[in-house]
mmCIF file of C-alpha atoms in Angstrom:
data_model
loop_
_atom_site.group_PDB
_atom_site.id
_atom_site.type_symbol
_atom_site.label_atom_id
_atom_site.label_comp_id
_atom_site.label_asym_id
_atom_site.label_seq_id
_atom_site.Cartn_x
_atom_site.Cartn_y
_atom_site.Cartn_z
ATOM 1 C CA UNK T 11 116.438 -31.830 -49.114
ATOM 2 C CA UNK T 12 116.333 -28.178 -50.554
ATOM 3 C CA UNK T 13 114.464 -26.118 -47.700
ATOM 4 C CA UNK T 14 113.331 -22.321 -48.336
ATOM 5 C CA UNK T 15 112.111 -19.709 -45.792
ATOM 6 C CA UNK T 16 110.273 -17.338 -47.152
ATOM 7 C CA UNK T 17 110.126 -14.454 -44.715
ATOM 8 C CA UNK T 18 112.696 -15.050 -42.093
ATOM 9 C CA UNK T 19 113.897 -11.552 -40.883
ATOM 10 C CA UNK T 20 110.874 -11.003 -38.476
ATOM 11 C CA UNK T 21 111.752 -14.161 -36.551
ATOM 12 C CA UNK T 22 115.349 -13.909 -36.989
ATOM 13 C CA UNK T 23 117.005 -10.325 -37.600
ATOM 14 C CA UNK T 24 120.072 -11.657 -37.053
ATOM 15 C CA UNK T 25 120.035 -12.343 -33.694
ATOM 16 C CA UNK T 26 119.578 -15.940 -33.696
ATOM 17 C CA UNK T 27 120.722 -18.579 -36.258
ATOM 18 C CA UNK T 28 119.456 -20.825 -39.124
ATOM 19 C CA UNK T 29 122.376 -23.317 -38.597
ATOM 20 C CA UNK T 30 120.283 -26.036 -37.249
ATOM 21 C CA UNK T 31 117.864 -26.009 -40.482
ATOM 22 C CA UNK T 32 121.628 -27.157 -42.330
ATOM 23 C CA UNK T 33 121.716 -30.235 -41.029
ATOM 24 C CA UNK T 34 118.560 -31.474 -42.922
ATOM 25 C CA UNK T 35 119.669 -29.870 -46.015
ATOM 26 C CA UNK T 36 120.445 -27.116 -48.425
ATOM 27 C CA UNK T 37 118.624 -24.039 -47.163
ATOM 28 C CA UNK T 38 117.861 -20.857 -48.597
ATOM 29 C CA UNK T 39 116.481 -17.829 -46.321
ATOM 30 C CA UNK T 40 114.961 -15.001 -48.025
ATOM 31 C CA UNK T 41 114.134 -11.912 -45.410
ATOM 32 C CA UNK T 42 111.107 -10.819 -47.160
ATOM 33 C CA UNK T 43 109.211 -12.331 -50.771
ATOM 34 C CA UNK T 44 106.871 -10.334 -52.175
ATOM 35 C CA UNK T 45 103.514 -12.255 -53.729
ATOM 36 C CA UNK T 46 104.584 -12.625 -56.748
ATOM 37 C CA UNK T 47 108.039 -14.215 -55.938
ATOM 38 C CA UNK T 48 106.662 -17.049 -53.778
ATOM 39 C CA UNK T 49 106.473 -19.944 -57.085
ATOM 40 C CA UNK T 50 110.270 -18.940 -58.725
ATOM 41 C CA UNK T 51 111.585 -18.504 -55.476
ATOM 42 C CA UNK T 52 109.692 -22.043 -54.150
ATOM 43 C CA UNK T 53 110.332 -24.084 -57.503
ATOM 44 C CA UNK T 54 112.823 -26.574 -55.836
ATOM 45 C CA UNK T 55 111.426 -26.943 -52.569
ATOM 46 C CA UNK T 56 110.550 -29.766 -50.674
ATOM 47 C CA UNK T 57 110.065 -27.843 -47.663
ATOM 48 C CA UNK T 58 108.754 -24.762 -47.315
ATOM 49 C CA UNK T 59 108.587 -22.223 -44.301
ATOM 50 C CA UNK T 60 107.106 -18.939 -43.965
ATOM 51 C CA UNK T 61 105.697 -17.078 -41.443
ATOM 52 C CA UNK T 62 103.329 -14.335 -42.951
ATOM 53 C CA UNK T 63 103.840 -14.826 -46.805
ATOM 54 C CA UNK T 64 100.563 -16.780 -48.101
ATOM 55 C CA UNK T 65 101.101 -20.054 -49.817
ATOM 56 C CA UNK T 66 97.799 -20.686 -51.899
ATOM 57 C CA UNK T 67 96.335 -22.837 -53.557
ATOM 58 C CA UNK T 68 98.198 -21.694 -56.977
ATOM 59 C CA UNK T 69 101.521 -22.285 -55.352
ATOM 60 C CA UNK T 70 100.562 -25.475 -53.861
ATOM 61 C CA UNK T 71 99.274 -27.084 -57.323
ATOM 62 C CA UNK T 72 102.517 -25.740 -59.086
ATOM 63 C CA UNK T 73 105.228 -26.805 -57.022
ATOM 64 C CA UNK T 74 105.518 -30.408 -57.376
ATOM 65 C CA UNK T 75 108.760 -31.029 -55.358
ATOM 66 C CA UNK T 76 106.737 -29.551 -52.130
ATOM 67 C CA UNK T 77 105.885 -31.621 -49.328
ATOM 68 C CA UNK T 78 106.259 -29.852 -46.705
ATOM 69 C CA UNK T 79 105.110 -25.765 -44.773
ATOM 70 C CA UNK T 80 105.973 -25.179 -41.613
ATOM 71 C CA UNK T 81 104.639 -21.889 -40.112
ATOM 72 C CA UNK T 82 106.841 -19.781 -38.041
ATOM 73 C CA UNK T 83 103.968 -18.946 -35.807
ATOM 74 C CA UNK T 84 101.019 -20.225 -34.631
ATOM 75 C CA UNK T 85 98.602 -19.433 -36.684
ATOM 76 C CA UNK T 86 98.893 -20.816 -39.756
ATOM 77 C CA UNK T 87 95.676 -19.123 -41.858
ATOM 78 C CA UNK T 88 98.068 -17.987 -44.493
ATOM 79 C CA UNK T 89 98.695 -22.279 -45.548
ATOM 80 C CA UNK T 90 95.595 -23.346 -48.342
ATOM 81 C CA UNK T 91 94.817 -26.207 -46.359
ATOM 82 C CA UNK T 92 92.048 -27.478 -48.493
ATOM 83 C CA UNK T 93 95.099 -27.647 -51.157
ATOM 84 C CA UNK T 94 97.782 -29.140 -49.054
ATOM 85 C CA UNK T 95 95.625 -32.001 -47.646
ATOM 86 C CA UNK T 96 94.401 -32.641 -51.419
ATOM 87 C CA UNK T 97 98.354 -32.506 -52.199
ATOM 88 C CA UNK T 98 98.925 -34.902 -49.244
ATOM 89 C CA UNK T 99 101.626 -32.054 -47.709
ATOM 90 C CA UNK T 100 102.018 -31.795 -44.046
ATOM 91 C CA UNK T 101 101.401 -28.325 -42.585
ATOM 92 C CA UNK T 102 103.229 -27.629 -39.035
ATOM 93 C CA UNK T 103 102.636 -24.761 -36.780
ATOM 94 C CA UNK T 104 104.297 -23.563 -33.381
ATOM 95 C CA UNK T 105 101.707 -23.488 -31.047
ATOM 96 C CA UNK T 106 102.209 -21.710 -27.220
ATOM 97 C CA UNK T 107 105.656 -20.718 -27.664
ATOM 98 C CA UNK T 108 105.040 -17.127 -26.842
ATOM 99 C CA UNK T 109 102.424 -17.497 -24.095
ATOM 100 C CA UNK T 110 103.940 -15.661 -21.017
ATOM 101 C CA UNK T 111 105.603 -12.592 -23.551
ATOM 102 C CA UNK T 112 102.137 -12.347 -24.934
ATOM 103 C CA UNK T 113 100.526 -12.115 -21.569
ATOM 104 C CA UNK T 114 103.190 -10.018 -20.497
ATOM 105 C CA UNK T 115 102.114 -7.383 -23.144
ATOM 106 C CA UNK T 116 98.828 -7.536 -21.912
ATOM 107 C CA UNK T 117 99.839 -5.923 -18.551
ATOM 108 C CA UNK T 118 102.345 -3.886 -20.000
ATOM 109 C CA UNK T 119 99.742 -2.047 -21.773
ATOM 110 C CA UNK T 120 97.293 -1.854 -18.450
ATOM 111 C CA UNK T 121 100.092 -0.913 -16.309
ATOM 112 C CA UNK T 122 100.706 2.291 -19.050
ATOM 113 C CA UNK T 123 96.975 3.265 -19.232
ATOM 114 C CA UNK T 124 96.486 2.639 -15.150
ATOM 115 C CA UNK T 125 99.960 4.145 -14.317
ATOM 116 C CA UNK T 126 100.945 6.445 -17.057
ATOM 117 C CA UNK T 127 104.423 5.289 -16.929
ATOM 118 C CA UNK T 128 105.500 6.629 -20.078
ATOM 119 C CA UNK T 129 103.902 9.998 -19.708
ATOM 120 C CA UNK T 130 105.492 10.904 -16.569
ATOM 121 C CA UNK T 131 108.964 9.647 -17.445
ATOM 122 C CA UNK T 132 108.316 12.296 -20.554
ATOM 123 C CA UNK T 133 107.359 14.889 -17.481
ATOM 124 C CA UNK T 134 110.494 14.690 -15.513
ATOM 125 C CA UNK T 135 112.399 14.515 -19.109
ATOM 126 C CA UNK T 136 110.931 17.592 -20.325
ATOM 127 C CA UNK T 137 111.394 19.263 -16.949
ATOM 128 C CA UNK T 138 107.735 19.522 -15.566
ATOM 129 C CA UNK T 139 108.340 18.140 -12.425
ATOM 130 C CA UNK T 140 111.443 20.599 -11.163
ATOM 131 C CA UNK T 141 108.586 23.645 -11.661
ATOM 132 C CA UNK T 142 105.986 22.417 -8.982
ATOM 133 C CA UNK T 143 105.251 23.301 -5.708
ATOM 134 C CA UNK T 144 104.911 19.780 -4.474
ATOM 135 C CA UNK T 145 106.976 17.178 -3.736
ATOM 136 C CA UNK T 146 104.818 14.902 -5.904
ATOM 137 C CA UNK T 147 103.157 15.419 -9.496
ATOM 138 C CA UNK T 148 100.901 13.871 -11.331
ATOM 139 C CA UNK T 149 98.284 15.533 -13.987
ATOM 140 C CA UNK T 150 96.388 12.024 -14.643
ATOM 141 C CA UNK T 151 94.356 9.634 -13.038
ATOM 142 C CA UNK T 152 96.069 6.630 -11.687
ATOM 143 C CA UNK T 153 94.387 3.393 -10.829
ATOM 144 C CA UNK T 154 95.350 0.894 -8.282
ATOM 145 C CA UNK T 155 94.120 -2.725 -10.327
ATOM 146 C CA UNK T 156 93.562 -4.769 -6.893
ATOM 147 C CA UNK T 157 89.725 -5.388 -6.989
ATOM 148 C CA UNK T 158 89.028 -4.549 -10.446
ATOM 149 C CA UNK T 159 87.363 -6.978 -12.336
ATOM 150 C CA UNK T 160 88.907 -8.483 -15.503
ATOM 151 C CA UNK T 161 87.161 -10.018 -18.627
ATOM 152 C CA UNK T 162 89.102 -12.388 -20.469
ATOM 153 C CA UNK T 163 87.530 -13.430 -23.688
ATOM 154 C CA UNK T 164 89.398 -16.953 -24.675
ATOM 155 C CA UNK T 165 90.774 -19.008 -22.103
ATOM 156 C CA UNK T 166 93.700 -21.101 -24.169
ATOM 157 C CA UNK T 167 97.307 -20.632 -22.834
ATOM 158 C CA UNK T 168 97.865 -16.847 -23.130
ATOM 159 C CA UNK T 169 94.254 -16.567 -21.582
ATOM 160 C CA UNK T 170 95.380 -18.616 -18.321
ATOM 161 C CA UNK T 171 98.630 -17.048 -18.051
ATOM 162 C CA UNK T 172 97.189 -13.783 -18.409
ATOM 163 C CA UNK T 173 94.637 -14.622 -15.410
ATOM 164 C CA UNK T 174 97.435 -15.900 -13.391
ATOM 165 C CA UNK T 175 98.887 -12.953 -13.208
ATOM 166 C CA UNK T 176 95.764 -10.753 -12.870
ATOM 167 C CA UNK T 177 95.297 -13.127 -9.820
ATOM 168 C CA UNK T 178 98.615 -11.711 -8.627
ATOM 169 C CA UNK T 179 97.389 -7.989 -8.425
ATOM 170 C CA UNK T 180 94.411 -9.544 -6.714
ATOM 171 C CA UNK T 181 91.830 -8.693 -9.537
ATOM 172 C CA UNK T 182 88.711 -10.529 -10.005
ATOM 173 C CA UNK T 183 88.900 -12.858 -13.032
ATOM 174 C CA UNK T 184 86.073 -13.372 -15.410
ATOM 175 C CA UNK T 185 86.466 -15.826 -18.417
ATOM 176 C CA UNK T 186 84.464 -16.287 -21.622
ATOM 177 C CA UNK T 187 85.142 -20.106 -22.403
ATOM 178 C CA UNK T 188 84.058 -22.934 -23.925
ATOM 179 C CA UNK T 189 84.996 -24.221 -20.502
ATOM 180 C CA UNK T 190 82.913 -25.572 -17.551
ATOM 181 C CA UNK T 191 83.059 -23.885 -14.423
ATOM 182 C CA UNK T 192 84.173 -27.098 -12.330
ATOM 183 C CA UNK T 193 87.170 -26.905 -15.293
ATOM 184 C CA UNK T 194 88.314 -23.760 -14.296
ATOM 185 C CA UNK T 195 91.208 -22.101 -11.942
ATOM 186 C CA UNK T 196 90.101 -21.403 -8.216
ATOM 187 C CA UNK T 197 88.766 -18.329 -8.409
ATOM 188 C CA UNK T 198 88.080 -18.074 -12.053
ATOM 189 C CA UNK T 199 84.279 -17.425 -13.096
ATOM 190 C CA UNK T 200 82.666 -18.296 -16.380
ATOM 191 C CA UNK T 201 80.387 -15.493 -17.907
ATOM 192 C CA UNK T 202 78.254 -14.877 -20.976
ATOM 193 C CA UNK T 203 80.006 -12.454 -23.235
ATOM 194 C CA UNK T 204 77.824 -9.437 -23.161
ATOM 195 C CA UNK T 205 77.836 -9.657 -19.552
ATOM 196 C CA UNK T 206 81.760 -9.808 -19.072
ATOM 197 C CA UNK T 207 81.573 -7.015 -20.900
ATOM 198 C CA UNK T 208 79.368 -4.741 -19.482
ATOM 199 C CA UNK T 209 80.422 -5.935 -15.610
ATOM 200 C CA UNK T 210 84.643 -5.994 -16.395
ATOM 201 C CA UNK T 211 86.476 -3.166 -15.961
ATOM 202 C CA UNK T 212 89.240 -4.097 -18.261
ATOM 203 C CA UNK T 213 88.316 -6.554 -21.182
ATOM 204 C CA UNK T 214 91.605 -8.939 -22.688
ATOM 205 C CA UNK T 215 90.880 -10.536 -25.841
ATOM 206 C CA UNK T 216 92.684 -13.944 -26.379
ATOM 207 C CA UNK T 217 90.500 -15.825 -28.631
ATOM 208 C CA UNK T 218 91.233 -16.820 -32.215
ATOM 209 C CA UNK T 219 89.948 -14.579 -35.200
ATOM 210 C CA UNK T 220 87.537 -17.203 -37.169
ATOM 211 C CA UNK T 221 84.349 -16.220 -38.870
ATOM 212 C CA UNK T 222 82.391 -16.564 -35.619
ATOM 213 C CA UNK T 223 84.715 -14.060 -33.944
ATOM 214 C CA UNK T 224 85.218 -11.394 -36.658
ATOM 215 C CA UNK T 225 84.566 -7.903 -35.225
ATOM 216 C CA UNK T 226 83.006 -9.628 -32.135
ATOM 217 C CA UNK T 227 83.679 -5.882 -30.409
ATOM 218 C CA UNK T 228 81.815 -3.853 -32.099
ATOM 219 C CA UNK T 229 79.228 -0.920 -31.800
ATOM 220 C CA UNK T 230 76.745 -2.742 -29.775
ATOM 221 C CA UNK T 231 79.001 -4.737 -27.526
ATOM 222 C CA UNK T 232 80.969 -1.440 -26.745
ATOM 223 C CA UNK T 233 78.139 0.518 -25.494
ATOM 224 C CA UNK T 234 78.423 -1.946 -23.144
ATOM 225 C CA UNK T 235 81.607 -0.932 -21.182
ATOM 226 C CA UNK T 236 81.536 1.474 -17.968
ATOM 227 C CA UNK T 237 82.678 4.755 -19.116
ATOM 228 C CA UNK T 238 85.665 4.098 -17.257
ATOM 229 C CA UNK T 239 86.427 0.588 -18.625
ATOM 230 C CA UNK T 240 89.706 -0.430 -20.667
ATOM 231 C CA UNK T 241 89.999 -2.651 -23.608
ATOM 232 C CA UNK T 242 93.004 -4.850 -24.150
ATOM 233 C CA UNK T 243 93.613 -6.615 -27.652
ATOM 234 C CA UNK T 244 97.076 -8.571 -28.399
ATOM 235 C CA UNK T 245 95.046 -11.725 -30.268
ATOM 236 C CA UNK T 246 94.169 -10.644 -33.681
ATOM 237 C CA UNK T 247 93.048 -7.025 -35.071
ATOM 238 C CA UNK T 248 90.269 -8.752 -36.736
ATOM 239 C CA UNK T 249 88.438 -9.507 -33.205
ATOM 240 C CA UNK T 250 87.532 -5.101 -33.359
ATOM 241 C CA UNK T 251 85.460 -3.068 -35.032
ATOM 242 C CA UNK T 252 88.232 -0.420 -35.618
ATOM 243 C CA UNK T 253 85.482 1.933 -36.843
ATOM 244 C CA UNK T 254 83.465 1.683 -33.717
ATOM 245 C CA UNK T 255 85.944 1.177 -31.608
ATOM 246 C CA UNK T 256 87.712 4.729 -32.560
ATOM 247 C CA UNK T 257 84.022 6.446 -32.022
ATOM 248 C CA UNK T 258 83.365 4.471 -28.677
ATOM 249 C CA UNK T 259 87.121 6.157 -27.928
ATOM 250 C CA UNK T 260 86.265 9.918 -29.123
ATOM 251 C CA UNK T 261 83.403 9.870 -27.670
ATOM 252 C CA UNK T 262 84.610 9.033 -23.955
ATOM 253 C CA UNK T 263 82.434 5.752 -23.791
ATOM 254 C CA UNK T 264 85.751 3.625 -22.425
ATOM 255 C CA UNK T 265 88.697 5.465 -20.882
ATOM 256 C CA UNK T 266 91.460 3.542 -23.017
ATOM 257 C CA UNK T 267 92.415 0.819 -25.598
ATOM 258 C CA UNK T 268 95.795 -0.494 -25.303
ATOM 259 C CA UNK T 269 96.632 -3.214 -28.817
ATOM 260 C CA UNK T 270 99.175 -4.511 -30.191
ATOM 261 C CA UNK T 271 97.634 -5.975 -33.135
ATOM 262 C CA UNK T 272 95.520 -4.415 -36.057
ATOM 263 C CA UNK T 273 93.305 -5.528 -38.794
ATOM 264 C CA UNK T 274 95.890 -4.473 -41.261
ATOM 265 C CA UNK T 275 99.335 -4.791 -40.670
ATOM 266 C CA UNK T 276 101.347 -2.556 -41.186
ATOM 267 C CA UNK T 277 98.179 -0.163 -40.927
ATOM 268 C CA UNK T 278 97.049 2.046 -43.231
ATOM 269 C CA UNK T 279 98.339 5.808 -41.834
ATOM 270 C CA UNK T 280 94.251 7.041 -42.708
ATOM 271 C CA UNK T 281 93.447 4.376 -39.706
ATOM 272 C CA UNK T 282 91.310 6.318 -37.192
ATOM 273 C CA UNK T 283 92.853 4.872 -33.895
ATOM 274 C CA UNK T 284 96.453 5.863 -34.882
ATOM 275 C CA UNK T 285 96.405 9.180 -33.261
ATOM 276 C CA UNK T 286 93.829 9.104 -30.447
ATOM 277 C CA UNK T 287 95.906 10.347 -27.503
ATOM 278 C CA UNK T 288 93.601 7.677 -25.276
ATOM 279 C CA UNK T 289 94.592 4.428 -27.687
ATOM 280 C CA UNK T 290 98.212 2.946 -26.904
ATOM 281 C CA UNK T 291 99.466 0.979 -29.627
ATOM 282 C CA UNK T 292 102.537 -1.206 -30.302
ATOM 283 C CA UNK T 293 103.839 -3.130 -33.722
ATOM 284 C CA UNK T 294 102.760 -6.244 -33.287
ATOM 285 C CA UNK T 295 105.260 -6.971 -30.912
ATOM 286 C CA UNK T 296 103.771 -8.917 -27.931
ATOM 287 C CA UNK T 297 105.593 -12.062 -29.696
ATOM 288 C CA UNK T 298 109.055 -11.133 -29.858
ATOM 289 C CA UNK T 299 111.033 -11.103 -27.065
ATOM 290 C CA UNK T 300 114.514 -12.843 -27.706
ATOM 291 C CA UNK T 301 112.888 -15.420 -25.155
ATOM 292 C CA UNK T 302 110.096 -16.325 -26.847
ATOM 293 C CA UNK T 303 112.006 -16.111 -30.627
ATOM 294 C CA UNK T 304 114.257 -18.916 -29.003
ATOM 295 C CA UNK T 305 111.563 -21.173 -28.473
ATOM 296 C CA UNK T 306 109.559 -20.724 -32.004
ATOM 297 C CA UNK T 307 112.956 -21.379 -33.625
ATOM 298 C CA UNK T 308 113.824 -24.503 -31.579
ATOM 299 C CA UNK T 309 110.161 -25.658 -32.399
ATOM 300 C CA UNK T 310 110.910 -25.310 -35.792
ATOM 301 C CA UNK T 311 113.742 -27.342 -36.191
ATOM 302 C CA UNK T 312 112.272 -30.150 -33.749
ATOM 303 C CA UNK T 313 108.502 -29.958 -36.182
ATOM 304 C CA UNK T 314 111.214 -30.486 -39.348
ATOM 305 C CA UNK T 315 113.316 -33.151 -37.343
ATOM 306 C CA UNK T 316 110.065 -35.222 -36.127
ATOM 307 C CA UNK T 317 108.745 -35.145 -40.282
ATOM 308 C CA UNK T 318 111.869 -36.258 -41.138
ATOM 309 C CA UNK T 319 111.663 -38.759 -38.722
ATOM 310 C CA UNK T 320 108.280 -39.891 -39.938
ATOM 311 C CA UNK T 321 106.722 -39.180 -36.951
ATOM 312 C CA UNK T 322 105.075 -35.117 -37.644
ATOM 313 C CA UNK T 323 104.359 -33.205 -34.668
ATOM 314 C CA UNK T 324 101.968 -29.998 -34.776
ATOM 315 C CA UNK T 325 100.537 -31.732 -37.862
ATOM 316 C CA UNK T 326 97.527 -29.004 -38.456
ATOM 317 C CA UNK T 327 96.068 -31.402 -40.979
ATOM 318 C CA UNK T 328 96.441 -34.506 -38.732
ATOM 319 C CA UNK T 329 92.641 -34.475 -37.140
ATOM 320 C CA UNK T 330 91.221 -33.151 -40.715
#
C-alpha cells in the first residue's frame, strides 16, 4: 500500500513520528504541496492524507489507484465529497482530539484581555514599574470573571469543555444549541442567539462554519454587545464579519476580541484587525499543543488500521 501525506509539517515538525504509518506500507511525507503538485505527487496512491491541501474533484477523478483521504483534522471541507462517494473512497476525519487545548485557548485569550498579563510582564521588562510611587501598578482595567455572564454559541465538545471551566471561575453560562434545556449541564441555560448576545458579557464561538453560519457576527448582531463586552473566536474565521467586526472595535462598541482563527489564513497583512491594539490574535494555534498533536496522530494511524481492517471508523461518508 503506497500512502502519501500531503502537508505533514503542521502536525508533525519533527517532533513526533510517522513510523507507525510504515507498518501499512510505503509512505511518502511531503511538508507542504502546493495546488498544482497534488495529482504528480498523488499518482500512486492508494491512500491519501492531508490536512489543509484540497483534494477536488479533478484529483479524485484522475487518480485511479486512490481509495482512501484521511484528514489530519477535523474538519474535513477541503475532501470533494460529492466525488469521493461517487468514487466509492472512504473519507476519515479526527474528530475531538483537541477539545480541552482548544478550550484552553479560549481562556487564555480572556484571561489576557481581563488581566493584561502580557502587558504588564512588558511593564516590569521595560522598567515601568521600578519608577512608581506605589507598591502596586497597573495602567488598565482589570476584571475579576466570577459573575460575568458567558455566551457560548455551539455546544459540541469544545463548547462543554469550555463551559466547564467557565463554571470553575463561577461565571454564568449561556448556550446557543440545538439542545433542549432538560439536555443540558446543571446550570447551563439555553438562549436565542441575539439575546446571548446582547445579555453575555463575553461571547465564545464554537460552532461549525457552514452556509447557515457564515459571518453569523456581523454588523447587526454586534451592535448588540454592551460596550464593555468581549468576543472570543477559536472555531472558524468564517463565523465574523472581519469588516464589521474591526469598525465595531474602532469604534469602542466591545472592549476586546481575542481569535485565533481568521477568514484567510495566513491573513492578508491589508487585514483591518491586524493592528488594533484592542484585538489579540494568535496563528491558528489553539490546536497544537504537543498533547493534543499526540492524539490526532494516534487517531490517524488507528482510522488507517480500522480501514485496513475493513471495519472504517470516522467514516464522514458513512451516514451519506
Amino acid at each position: 500500500m503506497r500512502i502519501v501525506v500531503l502537508d505533514g509539517f503542521t502536525l508533525n515538525p519533527g517532533d513526533l513520528s510517522w513510523n507507525e504509518l510504515l507498518n501499512f506500507g510505503e509512505l511518502t511525507v511531503y511538508d507542504r504541496t502546493a495546488p498544482e503538485d497534488v495529482l504528480e505527487r498523488s499518482r500512486n496512491a492508494e491512500v491519501l492524507l492531508t490536512n489543509k491541501t484540497v483534494i477536488d474533484r479533478n484529483a479524485i477523478d484522475n487518480l485511479p489507484l486512490l481509495k482512501y483521504i484521511g484528514v489530519l483534522a477535523t474538519g474535513y471541507n477541503v475532501v470533494d465529497l460529492s466525488a469521493a462517494k461517487q468514487r466509492g473512497l472512504v473519507v476519515t476525519n479526527v474528530p475531538a482530539y483537541s477539545t480541552d487545548s482548544v478550550a484552553q485557548m479560549v481562556f487564555a485569550h480572556l484571561l489576557n484581555i481581563t488581566q493584561r498579563v502580557g502587558h504588564y510582564s512588558d511593564e516590569v521588562r521595560f522598567g515601568k514599574w521600578c519608577g512608581q510611587s506605589d507598591f502596586s501598578y497597573w495602567d488598565t482595567s482589570l476584571i475579576e470573571l466570577a459573575g460575568k455572564k458567558i455566551g457560548i454559541v455551539g455546544f459540541g465538545h469544545t463548547g462543554q469543555a469550555t463551559a466547564r471551566i467557565a463554571g470553575s471561575f463561577g461565571m454564568e453560562v449561556y448556550v446557543y444549541t440545538s439542545k433542549q434545556q432538560r439536555d443540558l449541564p446543571e446550570g447551563v441555560r439555553k438562549c436565542e442567539l441575539n439575546d446571548l448576545f446582547a445579555l453575555c458579557d463575553v461571547v465564545s464561538l464554537h460552532c461549525p462554519l457552514n452556509a447557515e453560519t457564515k459571518e453569523m457576527v456581523n454588523g447587526s448582531r454586534l451592535s448588540l454587545m454592551k460596550s464593555d463586552a468581549i468576543l472570543i473566536n477559536t472555531g472558524r474565521g468564517g463565523l465574523i464579519d472581519e469588516n464589521a467586526l474591526a469598525t465595531a472595535l474602532k469604534e469602542h462598541k466591545l472592549l476586546a476580541a481575542g481569535l485565533d482563527v481568521l477568514s484567510s489564513e495566513p491573513p492578508q497583512p491589508d487585514n483591518p484587525l491586524l493592528k488594533l491594539t484592542n484585538c489579540f490574535i494568535t496563528p491558528h494555534i489553539a490546536w497544537a499543543t504537543r498533547e493534543a498533536r499526540i492524539r490526532l496522530m494516534k487517531q490517524v494511524i488507528e482510522n488507517l488500521k480500522a480501514y485496513i481492517n475493513g471495519n472504517p471508523i470516522n467514516n464522514v461518508l458513512k451516514n451519506d
